[in-house]
């Protein structure tokens, strides 16, 4: 077998942040104090942090320069106009409304547009999107193709919406019951898998025919567009910018967490065509986020987003970016570690229930694996399984577990090198060799909502 190739960094390093390894004894004590929940561990005690790719990007020299030239005027800042232009160049919608991050965009949109009892289909809603729909008393519906739930299915676009299901869903209801349809690209809650342009076009046509607005959750649009270029034949000769422009041409608007594909540490926006909705969103924004030309951000943040949106579409960057995910995936697959496949755009997902077959779902194999990984190598990952997504049975109050029990290794953008990724894979290999020794966990404290952030566990 030929050795797995390390993707080359299309940048050199100008500023560094020291990371320090901890000892095994120290980590055991830290885990105990953290109630075996990795969210409770100080980041300084983490050697390689793959908790999230959100807000963790390394900014470029040009973004840092942008921070100094940010215009901090309350209204009509120069930085706003630069941001507005950069967003409109890619997304093409008439209105651009800044927010402090993605979920603020979701809250503003849904609290303005949704009524109790309405339903919002998507391929798979991300958890903050779902939560912002549910707090309105509306329902978030996932209509992804079944293959998204099959970790072994080999398909290029496992994030695709099931168009048949979408049509059937719309046909059964009055238009008024469905205020909008969403599409998450890439599909974070389904293995970070991309959606094809053909699927976006079809979903859009179904919505247009029904007269229902179609919105895109665009957090990782550039990674998705790059997969389209690589995997969808008709697009191999287009630039990533052209592909992104075509994606958004089929939509009526988008919500964006700039903390992902705008390569910044904070920020987001809503962008759309509908004048009267935009006016309502701005009025809503003023109450909680700020004046519509800064929306909860500093002028310098808007500069950094504008610059980041330019850099994220560079193909050498994207090749390295999705190359790093594929590299880590291949290192782990080669060692026989059970993975969700194929590799997605921002993260590697481990099938924790297959990795630890001796642990039943009520001993949370995903959480147990994150604990074992930190104990072994100081790497922080996140459980995406029974702890994060169990639903409560309405009668018995017992947990109903989600289909997949995953551990996600989300790779921050432009932060780690191939050697760091090798360290992560080595940690997993060592645990895999003694996997029967990994203990399960039981919950000793949980909050009523989003329990994974603050839950405490004991080893079993
Ligand atoms: N939509 C998707 C698909 C996301 O992945 C996220 C965040 C959001 C919306 C919300 O954006 O964090 O800026 O408010 N995902 C992060 C993650 C937190 O770790 O996957 P936000």
CSV table of C-alpha atoms and ligand atoms in Angstrom, one decimal:
chain,number,residue,atom,x,y,z
A,1,UNK,CA,0.0,0.0,0.0
A,2,UNK,CA,1.3,3.5,-0.8
A,3,UNK,CA,1.9,5.7,2.2
A,4,UNK,CA,-1.0,8.1,2.9
A,5,UNK,CA,0.0,11.5,1.6
A,6,UNK,CA,0.0,14.5,4.0
A,7,UNK,CA,-1.7,17.5,2.5
A,8,UNK,CA,0.7,20.4,2.2
A,9,UNK,CA,-0.1,23.6,4.0
A,10,UNK,CA,-0.6,26.4,1.4
A,11,UNK,CA,0.7,28.9,4.0
A,12,UNK,CA,3.6,29.4,6.3
A,13,UNK,CA,3.4,30.2,10.0
A,14,UNK,CA,3.9,33.8,11.1
A,15,UNK,CA,2.6,33.7,14.7
A,16,UNK,CA,2.4,30.7,17.0
A,17,UNK,CA,0.6,29.7,20.2
A,18,UNK,CA,2.3,27.2,22.5
A,19,UNK,CA,0.5,24.1,23.4
A,20,UNK,CA,1.8,21.9,26.3
A,21,UNK,CA,1.3,18.2,26.9
A,22,UNK,CA,0.0,17.1,30.3
A,23,UNK,CA,1.0,13.9,32.1
A,24,UNK,CA,-1.3,10.9,32.2
A,25,UNK,CA,-1.7,11.4,36.0
A,26,UNK,CA,-2.7,15.0,35.5
A,27,UNK,CA,-5.2,14.1,32.9
A,28,UNK,CA,-6.8,11.5,35.1
A,29,UNK,CA,-7.3,14.1,37.8
A,30,UNK,CA,-8.6,16.7,35.4
A,31,UNK,CA,-11.2,14.3,34.0
A,32,UNK,CA,-12.4,13.4,37.5
A,33,UNK,CA,-12.8,17.2,38.4
A,34,UNK,CA,-14.6,17.8,35.1
A,35,UNK,CA,-17.2,15.1,35.8
A,36,UNK,CA,-15.9,13.2,32.8
A,37,UNK,CA,-17.3,15.9,30.5
A,38,UNK,CA,-14.8,17.3,28.1
A,39,UNK,CA,-16.7,20.7,27.9
A,40,UNK,CA,-15.7,21.2,31.6
A,41,UNK,CA,-11.9,20.9,30.9
A,42,UNK,CA,-9.9,24.2,30.7
A,43,UNK,CA,-8.6,24.5,27.1
A,44,UNK,CA,-5.1,25.0,28.4
A,45,UNK,CA,-5.1,21.4,29.5
A,46,UNK,CA,-6.0,20.2,26.1
A,47,UNK,CA,-3.1,19.3,23.7
A,48,UNK,CA,-5.0,19.1,20.5
A,49,UNK,CA,-8.5,20.5,20.5
A,50,UNK,CA,-10.9,19.0,18.0
A,51,UNK,CA,-14.1,19.9,20.0
A,52,UNK,CA,-15.3,22.1,17.1
A,53,UNK,CA,-14.3,23.8,13.9
A,54,UNK,CA,-16.4,26.8,14.9
A,55,UNK,CA,-14.7,30.0,15.8
A,56,UNK,CA,-11.4,28.2,16.0
A,57,UNK,CA,-9.9,29.2,12.7
A,58,UNK,CA,-6.5,30.8,12.4
A,59,UNK,CA,-6.8,34.1,10.7
A,60,UNK,CA,-4.5,35.3,8.0
A,61,UNK,CA,-2.1,38.2,8.1
A,62,UNK,CA,-4.5,40.1,5.9
A,63,UNK,CA,-7.4,39.4,8.3
A,64,UNK,CA,-5.4,40.6,11.2
A,65,UNK,CA,-4.5,43.7,9.2
A,66,UNK,CA,-8.2,44.2,8.6
A,67,UNK,CA,-8.8,44.3,12.4
A,68,UNK,CA,-6.6,47.4,12.6
A,69,UNK,CA,-8.4,49.1,9.8
A,70,UNK,CA,-11.9,48.3,11.1
A,71,UNK,CA,-14.2,51.3,11.2
A,72,UNK,CA,-16.0,51.4,14.6
A,73,UNK,CA,-18.7,53.9,13.7
A,74,UNK,CA,-22.1,53.0,15.2
A,75,UNK,CA,-24.0,53.6,11.9
A,76,UNK,CA,-22.9,53.1,8.3
A,77,UNK,CA,-19.3,52.1,9.1
A,78,UNK,CA,-17.0,51.6,6.1
A,79,UNK,CA,-16.4,48.0,7.3
A,80,UNK,CA,-20.1,47.3,7.0
A,81,UNK,CA,-20.0,48.2,3.3
A,82,UNK,CA,-17.0,46.1,2.7
A,83,UNK,CA,-18.7,43.2,4.4
A,84,UNK,CA,-21.9,43.7,2.6
A,85,UNK,CA,-20.1,43.7,-0.8
A,86,UNK,CA,-18.2,40.5,0.0
A,87,UNK,CA,-21.3,38.7,1.1
A,88,UNK,CA,-23.3,39.9,-1.9
A,89,UNK,CA,-20.6,38.9,-4.3
A,90,UNK,CA,-21.0,35.2,-3.3
A,91,UNK,CA,-24.6,35.0,-2.1
A,92,UNK,CA,-26.2,37.5,-4.4
A,93,UNK,CA,-29.1,38.4,-2.2
A,94,UNK,CA,-30.4,42.0,-1.9
A,95,UNK,CA,-30.2,42.3,1.9
A,96,UNK,CA,-27.3,41.4,4.2
A,97,UNK,CA,-27.9,41.6,8.0
A,98,UNK,CA,-25.0,41.0,10.3
A,99,UNK,CA,-25.5,39.0,13.6
A,100,UNK,CA,-23.0,38.0,16.3
A,101,UNK,CA,-23.1,34.3,15.2
A,102,UNK,CA,-25.1,31.7,13.4
A,103,UNK,CA,-27.7,30.9,16.0
A,104,UNK,CA,-28.5,34.6,16.4
A,105,UNK,CA,-29.3,34.7,12.7
A,106,UNK,CA,-31.5,31.7,13.2
A,107,UNK,CA,-33.2,33.2,16.2
A,108,UNK,CA,-33.9,36.5,14.4
A,109,UNK,CA,-35.2,34.7,11.3
A,110,UNK,CA,-37.4,32.1,13.1
A,111,UNK,CA,-38.7,34.4,15.8
A,112,UNK,CA,-39.9,36.8,13.0
A,113,UNK,CA,-41.2,34.2,10.6
A,114,UNK,CA,-42.5,31.2,12.5
A,115,UNK,CA,-45.9,30.7,14.2
A,116,UNK,CA,-46.6,27.9,16.7
A,117,UNK,CA,-47.6,24.6,15.0
A,118,UNK,CA,-45.8,25.3,11.8
A,119,UNK,CA,-43.2,22.9,10.3
A,120,UNK,CA,-39.8,23.5,8.8
A,121,UNK,CA,-38.3,20.7,6.8
A,122,UNK,CA,-34.5,20.4,6.1
A,123,UNK,CA,-32.1,17.6,5.2
A,124,UNK,CA,-31.0,17.5,8.8
A,125,UNK,CA,-31.3,20.5,11.1
A,126,UNK,CA,-28.3,21.4,13.2
A,127,UNK,CA,-29.1,21.4,16.9
A,128,UNK,CA,-29.3,25.2,17.3
A,129,UNK,CA,-31.5,25.5,14.3
A,130,UNK,CA,-33.8,22.8,15.7
A,131,UNK,CA,-33.8,24.5,19.1
A,132,UNK,CA,-34.6,27.9,17.6
A,133,UNK,CA,-37.5,26.4,15.7
A,134,UNK,CA,-38.8,24.5,18.7
A,135,UNK,CA,-38.7,27.5,21.1
A,136,UNK,CA,-41.3,29.1,18.7
A,137,UNK,CA,-43.6,26.1,19.2
A,138,UNK,CA,-42.9,25.0,15.6
A,139,UNK,CA,-41.5,21.7,14.5
A,140,UNK,CA,-38.2,20.9,12.8
A,141,UNK,CA,-38.4,18.0,10.3
A,142,UNK,CA,-35.5,16.1,8.9
A,143,UNK,CA,-36.0,14.8,5.3
A,144,UNK,CA,-32.5,13.6,4.4
A,145,UNK,CA,-32.0,10.6,2.1
A,146,UNK,CA,-31.9,7.4,4.1
A,147,UNK,CA,-28.3,6.7,3.1
A,148,UNK,CA,-27.2,9.6,5.5
A,149,UNK,CA,-27.9,7.2,8.4
A,150,UNK,CA,-25.9,4.3,6.8
A,151,UNK,CA,-22.2,4.9,7.8
A,152,UNK,CA,-21.1,2.3,5.2
A,153,UNK,CA,-23.0,3.6,2.2
A,154,UNK,CA,-20.6,4.9,-0.4
A,155,UNK,CA,-22.1,7.9,-2.1
A,156,UNK,CA,-20.7,11.2,-3.1
A,157,UNK,CA,-23.5,13.4,-1.7
A,158,UNK,CA,-24.9,11.7,1.4
A,159,UNK,CA,-26.2,15.1,2.6
A,160,UNK,CA,-28.9,15.2,-0.1
A,161,UNK,CA,-32.5,15.9,0.7
A,162,UNK,CA,-34.9,13.1,-0.2
A,163,UNK,CA,-36.9,15.0,-2.9
A,164,UNK,CA,-39.7,12.4,-2.9
A,165,UNK,CA,-40.1,12.8,0.9
A,166,UNK,CA,-40.1,16.6,0.5
A,167,UNK,CA,-42.7,16.6,-2.2
A,168,UNK,CA,-44.9,14.2,-0.2
A,169,UNK,CA,-44.5,16.3,2.9
A,170,UNK,CA,-45.5,19.5,1.1
A,171,UNK,CA,-48.4,17.9,-0.7
A,172,UNK,CA,-50.0,16.7,2.5
A,173,UNK,CA,-50.1,20.2,4.0
A,174,UNK,CA,-51.4,23.7,3.4
A,175,UNK,CA,-48.7,26.1,2.2
A,176,UNK,CA,-49.3,28.2,5.3
A,177,UNK,CA,-48.1,25.3,7.6
A,178,UNK,CA,-44.7,25.4,6.0
A,179,UNK,CA,-43.2,29.0,6.3
A,180,UNK,CA,-39.9,27.9,4.8
A,181,UNK,CA,-37.7,24.9,3.8
A,182,UNK,CA,-34.0,24.8,4.9
A,183,UNK,CA,-31.0,22.9,3.5
A,184,UNK,CA,-27.8,22.5,5.6
A,185,UNK,CA,-24.6,22.5,3.5
A,186,UNK,CA,-22.5,20.5,4.4
A,187,UNK,CA,-24.8,18.4,6.6
A,188,UNK,CA,-23.1,18.7,10.0
A,189,UNK,CA,-25.4,16.4,11.8
A,190,UNK,CA,-25.1,13.8,9.1
A,191,UNK,CA,-21.3,13.1,8.9
A,192,UNK,CA,-20.4,16.6,7.4
A,193,UNK,CA,-21.6,15.2,4.1
A,194,UNK,CA,-22.1,17.5,1.1
A,195,UNK,CA,-25.3,18.2,-0.9
A,196,UNK,CA,-25.1,18.1,-4.7
A,197,UNK,CA,-26.0,21.1,-6.9
A,198,UNK,CA,-28.5,18.8,-8.7
A,199,UNK,CA,-30.2,18.2,-5.3
A,200,UNK,CA,-30.2,21.9,-4.4
A,201,UNK,CA,-31.8,22.7,-7.7
A,202,UNK,CA,-34.5,20.1,-7.4
A,203,UNK,CA,-35.3,21.0,-3.8
A,204,UNK,CA,-35.5,24.6,-4.9
A,205,UNK,CA,-37.8,23.8,-7.8
A,206,UNK,CA,-40.2,21.9,-5.5
A,207,UNK,CA,-40.3,24.8,-3.1
A,208,UNK,CA,-40.8,27.4,-5.9
A,209,UNK,CA,-43.7,25.4,-7.3
A,210,UNK,CA,-45.3,25.2,-3.9
A,211,UNK,CA,-44.6,28.9,-3.3
A,212,UNK,CA,-42.5,28.2,-0.2
A,213,UNK,CA,-39.3,30.1,0.5
A,214,UNK,CA,-36.1,28.0,0.4
A,215,UNK,CA,-33.3,29.0,2.7
A,216,UNK,CA,-29.8,27.6,3.0
A,217,UNK,CA,-27.9,27.1,6.3
A,218,UNK,CA,-24.6,28.1,4.7
A,219,UNK,CA,-22.0,27.6,7.5
A,220,UNK,CA,-19.8,25.4,5.4
A,221,UNK,CA,-20.8,26.5,1.9
A,222,UNK,CA,-17.3,26.7,0.5
A,223,UNK,CA,-16.4,23.1,1.6
A,224,UNK,CA,-19.7,22.0,0.0
A,225,UNK,CA,-18.9,23.9,-3.2
A,226,UNK,CA,-15.5,22.3,-3.4
A,227,UNK,CA,-17.0,18.8,-3.1
A,228,UNK,CA,-19.4,19.7,-6.0
A,229,UNK,CA,-16.4,20.7,-8.1
A,230,UNK,CA,-14.6,17.4,-7.3
A,231,UNK,CA,-17.6,15.1,-7.5
A,232,UNK,CA,-20.3,16.5,-9.8
A,233,UNK,CA,-19.1,16.2,-13.4
A,234,UNK,CA,-20.8,19.2,-14.8
A,235,UNK,CA,-19.0,21.5,-12.4
A,236,UNK,CA,-15.4,20.3,-12.6
A,237,UNK,CA,-14.4,23.2,-14.8
A,238,UNK,CA,-16.2,25.9,-12.8
A,239,UNK,CA,-14.5,28.0,-10.1
A,240,UNK,CA,-15.6,27.4,-6.5
A,241,UNK,CA,-17.0,31.0,-6.5
A,242,UNK,CA,-19.1,30.2,-9.5
A,243,UNK,CA,-20.4,27.1,-7.9
A,244,UNK,CA,-21.3,28.9,-4.7
A,245,UNK,CA,-23.0,31.7,-6.7
A,246,UNK,CA,-25.1,29.0,-8.5
A,247,UNK,CA,-26.0,27.3,-5.2
A,248,UNK,CA,-27.4,30.5,-3.7
A,249,UNK,CA,-29.1,31.5,-7.0
A,250,UNK,CA,-31.6,28.7,-6.3
A,251,UNK,CA,-32.4,30.0,-2.8
A,252,UNK,CA,-34.4,32.9,-1.3
A,253,UNK,CA,-32.0,33.5,1.5
A,254,UNK,CA,-29.4,32.0,3.8
A,255,UNK,CA,-28.3,32.0,7.4
A,256,UNK,CA,-24.6,31.9,8.1
A,257,UNK,CA,-22.2,31.2,11.0
A,258,UNK,CA,-19.1,33.1,9.9
A,259,UNK,CA,-17.3,31.1,12.5
A,260,UNK,CA,-16.9,28.3,10.0
A,261,UNK,CA,-16.4,29.2,6.3
A,262,UNK,CA,-15.7,32.9,6.8
A,263,UNK,CA,-12.5,31.9,8.7
A,264,UNK,CA,-13.2,34.2,11.7
A,265,UNK,CA,-13.6,33.7,15.5
A,266,UNK,CA,-17.0,35.4,15.8
A,267,UNK,CA,-19.7,36.5,13.5
A,268,UNK,CA,-22.7,35.6,11.3
A,269,UNK,CA,-25.4,37.0,9.1
A,270,UNK,CA,-28.8,36.5,7.4
A,271,UNK,CA,-29.0,37.4,3.8
A,272,UNK,CA,-32.2,37.4,1.7
A,273,UNK,CA,-34.2,39.0,-1.1
A,274,UNK,CA,-37.6,39.6,0.5
A,275,UNK,CA,-37.9,43.3,1.2
A,276,UNK,CA,-40.7,43.2,3.7
A,277,UNK,CA,-39.2,40.3,5.7
A,278,UNK,CA,-35.8,42.0,5.7
A,279,UNK,CA,-37.4,45.1,7.2
A,280,UNK,CA,-39.0,43.0,10.0
A,281,UNK,CA,-35.7,41.2,10.6
A,282,UNK,CA,-33.8,44.5,11.0
A,283,UNK,CA,-36.4,45.7,13.4
A,284,UNK,CA,-36.1,42.6,15.4
A,285,UNK,CA,-32.2,42.8,15.2
A,286,UNK,CA,-32.2,46.3,16.6
A,287,UNK,CA,-33.8,45.1,19.9
A,288,UNK,CA,-31.2,42.5,20.8
A,289,UNK,CA,-28.2,42.5,18.4
A,290,UNK,CA,-27.6,46.1,17.5
A,291,UNK,CA,-28.0,48.6,14.7
A,292,UNK,CA,-28.4,46.9,11.3
A,293,UNK,CA,-24.9,48.0,10.0
A,294,UNK,CA,-23.1,46.1,12.8
A,295,UNK,CA,-25.6,43.6,14.3
A,296,UNK,CA,-23.7,42.6,17.5
A,297,UNK,CA,-20.2,42.8,15.9
A,298,UNK,CA,-17.4,45.2,16.0
A,299,UNK,CA,-16.4,47.0,12.7
A,300,UNK,CA,-13.1,45.0,12.8
A,301,UNK,CA,-15.0,41.7,12.9
A,302,UNK,CA,-16.9,42.7,9.7
A,303,UNK,CA,-13.5,43.5,8.0
A,304,UNK,CA,-12.2,40.0,9.0
A,305,UNK,CA,-15.3,38.3,7.7
A,306,UNK,CA,-15.1,40.2,4.3
A,307,UNK,CA,-11.4,39.1,4.0
A,308,UNK,CA,-12.2,35.5,5.2
A,309,UNK,CA,-14.9,35.1,2.6
A,310,UNK,CA,-12.4,35.9,-0.1
A,311,UNK,CA,-9.7,33.5,1.2
A,312,UNK,CA,-12.1,30.6,1.9
A,313,UNK,CA,-12.8,30.2,-1.9
A,314,UNK,CA,-9.1,29.8,-2.8
A,315,UNK,CA,-8.8,26.3,-4.2
A,316,UNK,CA,-5.3,25.6,-2.6
A,317,UNK,CA,-6.9,26.4,0.8
A,318,UNK,CA,-9.9,24.1,0.2
A,319,UNK,CA,-7.7,21.3,-1.1
A,320,UNK,CA,-5.7,21.4,2.1
A,321,UNK,CA,-8.8,21.8,4.2
A,322,UNK,CA,-10.7,18.8,3.0
A,323,UNK,CA,-7.4,17.1,2.4
A,324,UNK,CA,-6.7,17.2,6.2
A,325,UNK,CA,-10.0,15.6,7.0
A,326,UNK,CA,-9.4,12.9,4.4
A,327,UNK,CA,-5.9,12.4,5.7
A,328,UNK,CA,-6.9,11.8,9.3
A,329,UNK,CA,-9.8,9.6,8.1
A,330,UNK,CA,-7.4,7.5,6.1
A,331,UNK,CA,-4.9,7.1,8.9
A,332,UNK,CA,-7.6,5.9,11.2
A,333,UNK,CA,-9.3,3.7,8.6
A,334,UNK,CA,-6.0,2.0,7.8
A,335,UNK,CA,-5.8,1.1,11.5
A,336,UNK,CA,-9.2,-0.6,11.3
A,337,UNK,CA,-11.0,2.0,13.4
A,338,UNK,CA,-14.8,2.0,12.5
A,339,UNK,CA,-15.6,5.3,10.8
A,340,UNK,CA,-18.5,7.0,9.2
A,341,UNK,CA,-17.7,7.2,5.5
A,342,UNK,CA,-16.7,8.8,3.3
A,343,UNK,CA,-14.8,11.6,5.0
A,344,UNK,CA,-16.8,14.8,5.2
A,345,UNK,CA,-15.8,18.4,4.9
A,346,UNK,CA,-14.8,19.4,8.4
A,347,UNK,CA,-14.6,16.4,10.6
A,348,UNK,CA,-14.0,12.7,11.0
A,349,UNK,CA,-16.7,10.8,12.8
A,350,UNK,CA,-16.0,7.5,14.7
A,351,UNK,CA,-18.7,4.9,15.1
A,352,UNK,CA,-18.3,4.6,18.9
A,353,UNK,CA,-20.8,1.7,19.3
A,354,UNK,CA,-18.7,-0.4,16.9
A,355,UNK,CA,-15.5,0.7,18.4
A,356,UNK,CA,-16.7,-0.3,21.9
A,357,UNK,CA,-19.1,-3.1,21.3
A,358,UNK,CA,-19.0,-4.3,24.9
A,359,UNK,CA,-20.7,-1.0,26.0
A,360,UNK,CA,-24.6,-0.9,25.7
A,361,UNK,CA,-26.1,2.5,24.6
A,362,UNK,CA,-27.1,3.3,28.2
A,363,UNK,CA,-23.4,3.4,29.1
A,364,UNK,CA,-22.8,6.0,26.4
A,365,UNK,CA,-20.0,4.5,24.3
A,366,UNK,CA,-19.4,7.8,22.5
A,367,UNK,CA,-18.9,9.7,25.7
A,368,UNK,CA,-16.8,6.9,27.1
A,369,UNK,CA,-14.6,7.1,24.0
A,370,UNK,CA,-14.1,10.9,24.4
A,371,UNK,CA,-13.0,10.3,27.9
A,372,UNK,CA,-10.6,7.5,26.9
A,373,UNK,CA,-9.1,9.6,24.1
A,374,UNK,CA,-8.4,12.5,26.4
A,375,UNK,CA,-6.9,10.2,29.1
A,376,UNK,CA,-4.7,8.6,26.5
A,377,UNK,CA,-3.5,11.5,24.4
A,378,UNK,CA,-4.8,14.9,25.7
A,379,UNK,CA,-7.0,15.2,22.5
A,380,UNK,CA,-10.5,16.7,23.0
A,381,UNK,CA,-13.3,15.4,20.8
A,382,UNK,CA,-17.1,15.7,21.1
A,383,UNK,CA,-19.7,13.0,21.5
A,384,UNK,CA,-22.6,13.2,19.0
A,385,UNK,CA,-24.8,10.4,20.2
A,386,UNK,CA,-26.9,9.3,23.1
A,387,UNK,CA,-25.8,12.1,25.5
A,388,UNK,CA,-26.3,14.9,22.9
A,389,UNK,CA,-29.3,13.7,21.0
A,390,UNK,CA,-31.4,11.3,23.1
A,391,UNK,CA,-35.1,12.1,23.1
A,392,UNK,CA,-37.1,11.5,26.3
A,393,UNK,CA,-40.0,9.0,26.0
A,394,UNK,CA,-43.1,11.1,26.8
A,395,UNK,CA,-44.6,8.4,29.0
A,396,UNK,CA,-41.7,6.7,30.7
A,397,UNK,CA,-39.2,9.5,30.6
A,398,UNK,CA,-36.5,7.0,29.4
A,399,UNK,CA,-33.9,7.9,26.8
A,400,UNK,CA,-34.6,7.0,23.2
A,401,UNK,CA,-31.2,6.9,21.5
A,402,UNK,CA,-30.4,8.4,18.1
A,403,UNK,CA,-29.6,6.1,15.2
A,404,UNK,CA,-25.9,6.9,15.2
A,405,UNK,CA,-23.5,6.9,18.2
A,406,UNK,CA,-20.7,9.1,17.0
A,407,UNK,CA,-17.6,10.8,18.3
A,408,UNK,CA,-16.7,13.8,16.1
A,409,UNK,CA,-13.1,15.1,15.5
A,410,UNK,CA,-13.7,18.5,14.0
A,411,UNK,CA,-10.6,20.0,12.5
A,412,UNK,CA,-10.1,23.8,13.1
A,413,UNK,CA,-9.2,25.6,9.9
A,414,UNK,CA,-5.5,26.4,9.2
A,415,UNK,CA,-4.6,25.5,12.8
A,416,UNK,CA,-3.0,22.0,13.0
A,417,UNK,CA,-0.4,20.3,10.9
A,418,UNK,CA,0.0,16.7,9.6
A,419,UNK,CA,2.0,15.8,12.7
A,420,UNK,CA,-0.8,16.9,15.0
A,421,UNK,CA,-3.2,14.7,13.0
A,422,UNK,CA,-0.8,11.8,13.3
A,423,UNK,CA,-0.8,12.2,17.1
A,424,UNK,CA,-4.6,12.0,17.1
A,425,UNK,CA,-4.6,8.8,15.0
A,426,UNK,CA,-1.9,7.3,17.2
A,427,UNK,CA,-4.0,7.9,20.3
A,428,UNK,CA,-6.9,6.1,18.8
A,429,UNK,CA,-4.8,3.2,17.7
A,430,UNK,CA,-3.5,2.7,21.2
A,431,UNK,CA,-7.0,2.7,22.6
A,432,UNK,CA,-8.2,0.4,19.9
A,433,UNK,CA,-5.6,-2.2,21.0
A,434,UNK,CA,-7.0,-2.3,24.5
A,435,UNK,CA,-10.6,-1.3,23.8
A,436,UNK,CA,-12.1,-3.9,26.1
A,437,UNK,CA,-10.6,-1.9,29.0
A,438,UNK,CA,-12.6,1.3,28.2
A,439,UNK,CA,-15.2,1.9,30.9
A,440,UNK,CA,-18.7,3.1,30.2
A,441,UNK,CA,-20.2,6.2,31.9
A,442,UNK,CA,-23.4,7.0,33.6
A,443,UNK,CA,-25.0,10.4,34.0
A,444,UNK,CA,-25.1,11.7,37.6
A,445,UNK,CA,-26.3,15.3,36.7
A,446,UNK,CA,-28.1,16.6,33.7
A,447,UNK,CA,-29.9,19.9,32.7
A,448,UNK,CA,-33.4,19.7,31.2
A,449,UNK,CA,-32.2,21.0,27.8
A,450,UNK,CA,-28.9,20.6,25.8
A,451,UNK,CA,-27.6,18.3,28.6
A,452,UNK,CA,-24.4,17.5,26.9
A,453,UNK,CA,-22.8,20.9,27.7
A,454,UNK,CA,-23.1,20.6,31.5
A,455,UNK,CA,-23.8,16.9,32.3
A,456,UNK,CA,-21.6,15.2,34.8
A,457,UNK,CA,-20.7,11.5,34.6
A,458,UNK,CA,-19.2,8.6,36.7
A,459,UNK,CA,-17.2,5.8,35.2
A,460,UNK,CA,-18.9,2.4,35.3
B,1,LIG,N1,-25.7,25.6,11.6
B,1,LIG,C1,-24.8,24.6,11.5
B,1,LIG,C2,-24.8,23.6,10.4
B,1,LIG,C3,-23.7,24.6,12.5
B,1,LIG,O1,-22.8,23.6,12.4
B,1,LIG,C4,-23.7,25.5,13.5
B,1,LIG,C5,-22.7,25.5,14.6
B,1,LIG,C6,-24.7,26.5,13.5
B,1,LIG,C7,-25.7,26.5,12.6
B,1,LIG,C8,-24.8,27.6,14.6
B,1,LIG,O2,-23.7,28.5,14.5
B,1,LIG,O3,-22.3,28.3,16.5
B,1,LIG,O4,-22.3,30.4,15.1
B,1,LIG,O5,-24.2,29.9,16.5
B,1,LIG,N2,-21.9,24.5,14.8
B,1,LIG,C9,-20.9,24.4,15.7
B,1,LIG,C10,-20.3,23.0,15.7
B,1,LIG,C11,-21.2,24.9,17.1
B,1,LIG,O6,-19.5,22.6,16.6
B,1,LIG,O7,-20.7,22.2,14.9
B,1,LIG,P1,-23.1,29.3,15.7
